[in-house]
């Protein structure tokens, strides 16, 4: 049975690597291996398992957080937030990268998912950072690191699933993960500030004209 589980894992890994949709890969391989190596009597217990998952109230939050993340992306609110924070912090070296970290933490606290955050910040901030002379390694690393904050900062879908599987209080997991998540945000920002101070050419500040023009719009009252 252990060899069967290993073969199943390798099959999933290879099919995803070849570009097959994750949903069809997981569902198709599960059915294939179930009908091939598991007795039909054991499959009769499957409806009870599905009923148990559907009655889990903790898992009801997962699709709602995913929906919230999609709404933030499609409505353009995340893009406007990122642009505003970039102009607020952009007057100093590394300001764009700091803005990405701040927005990544805010989106993580709003949605609890990773994919939408990384895609949104990558599409919006990466071209702007590269255009203003940011080192590609620093720009992409900042976006990737900030996008993963959704795994630890509550509400985290990973923590919800972990609490459901281990029968641990999700609220206690959220309370335990809040401080480490905030410390991680501060650590990212501290690294960017130190890196920009030592190597300012790798994370230049935004032009003063852009910052001045934005502040003239009196954005605090909008």
C-alpha angles and dihedrals in degrees: 000000000000090000090050091053091050092050090049091051093049091048091053091047094050095046093049089047089055090054104258115152112269095228094053092042095054095040097041096047092045092054092043094052092041094055092041103046108014125073118247090237090065091052089061088074092059096090090055090053091050091049090051092053093047092052092053105108094196092063091055088078094061099076090041093057091046089051090050091052092050091050091052090051098044096043093054092235092123091051093051091047092052093048092049094048090046091057092045093054098025097091091078130059110275091017095132091052091048089051090053091053093048093048090045090056093047093049091046090053090049103043110014092215133110109204099061092046095052093045094047096048093040094054095044108033105030097067090045093050094047091046091056094051103264116159107258092227092053093045097049093041092052092050094046094047094046092048092058093058088092089074094066109019110085131281088048121166089207090058091047092054091043092052091048094051097043095039091238125145109267090208091057090049090052091050092048094048098046098079096044089049092053091046089052091053090050091048092053092049092047091052092050093049092049093045092049091049093051096038107023092166090066094055109025123185122253117265112275090232092063094048093047093048091051094049090051089064089070090230093177089076097046 
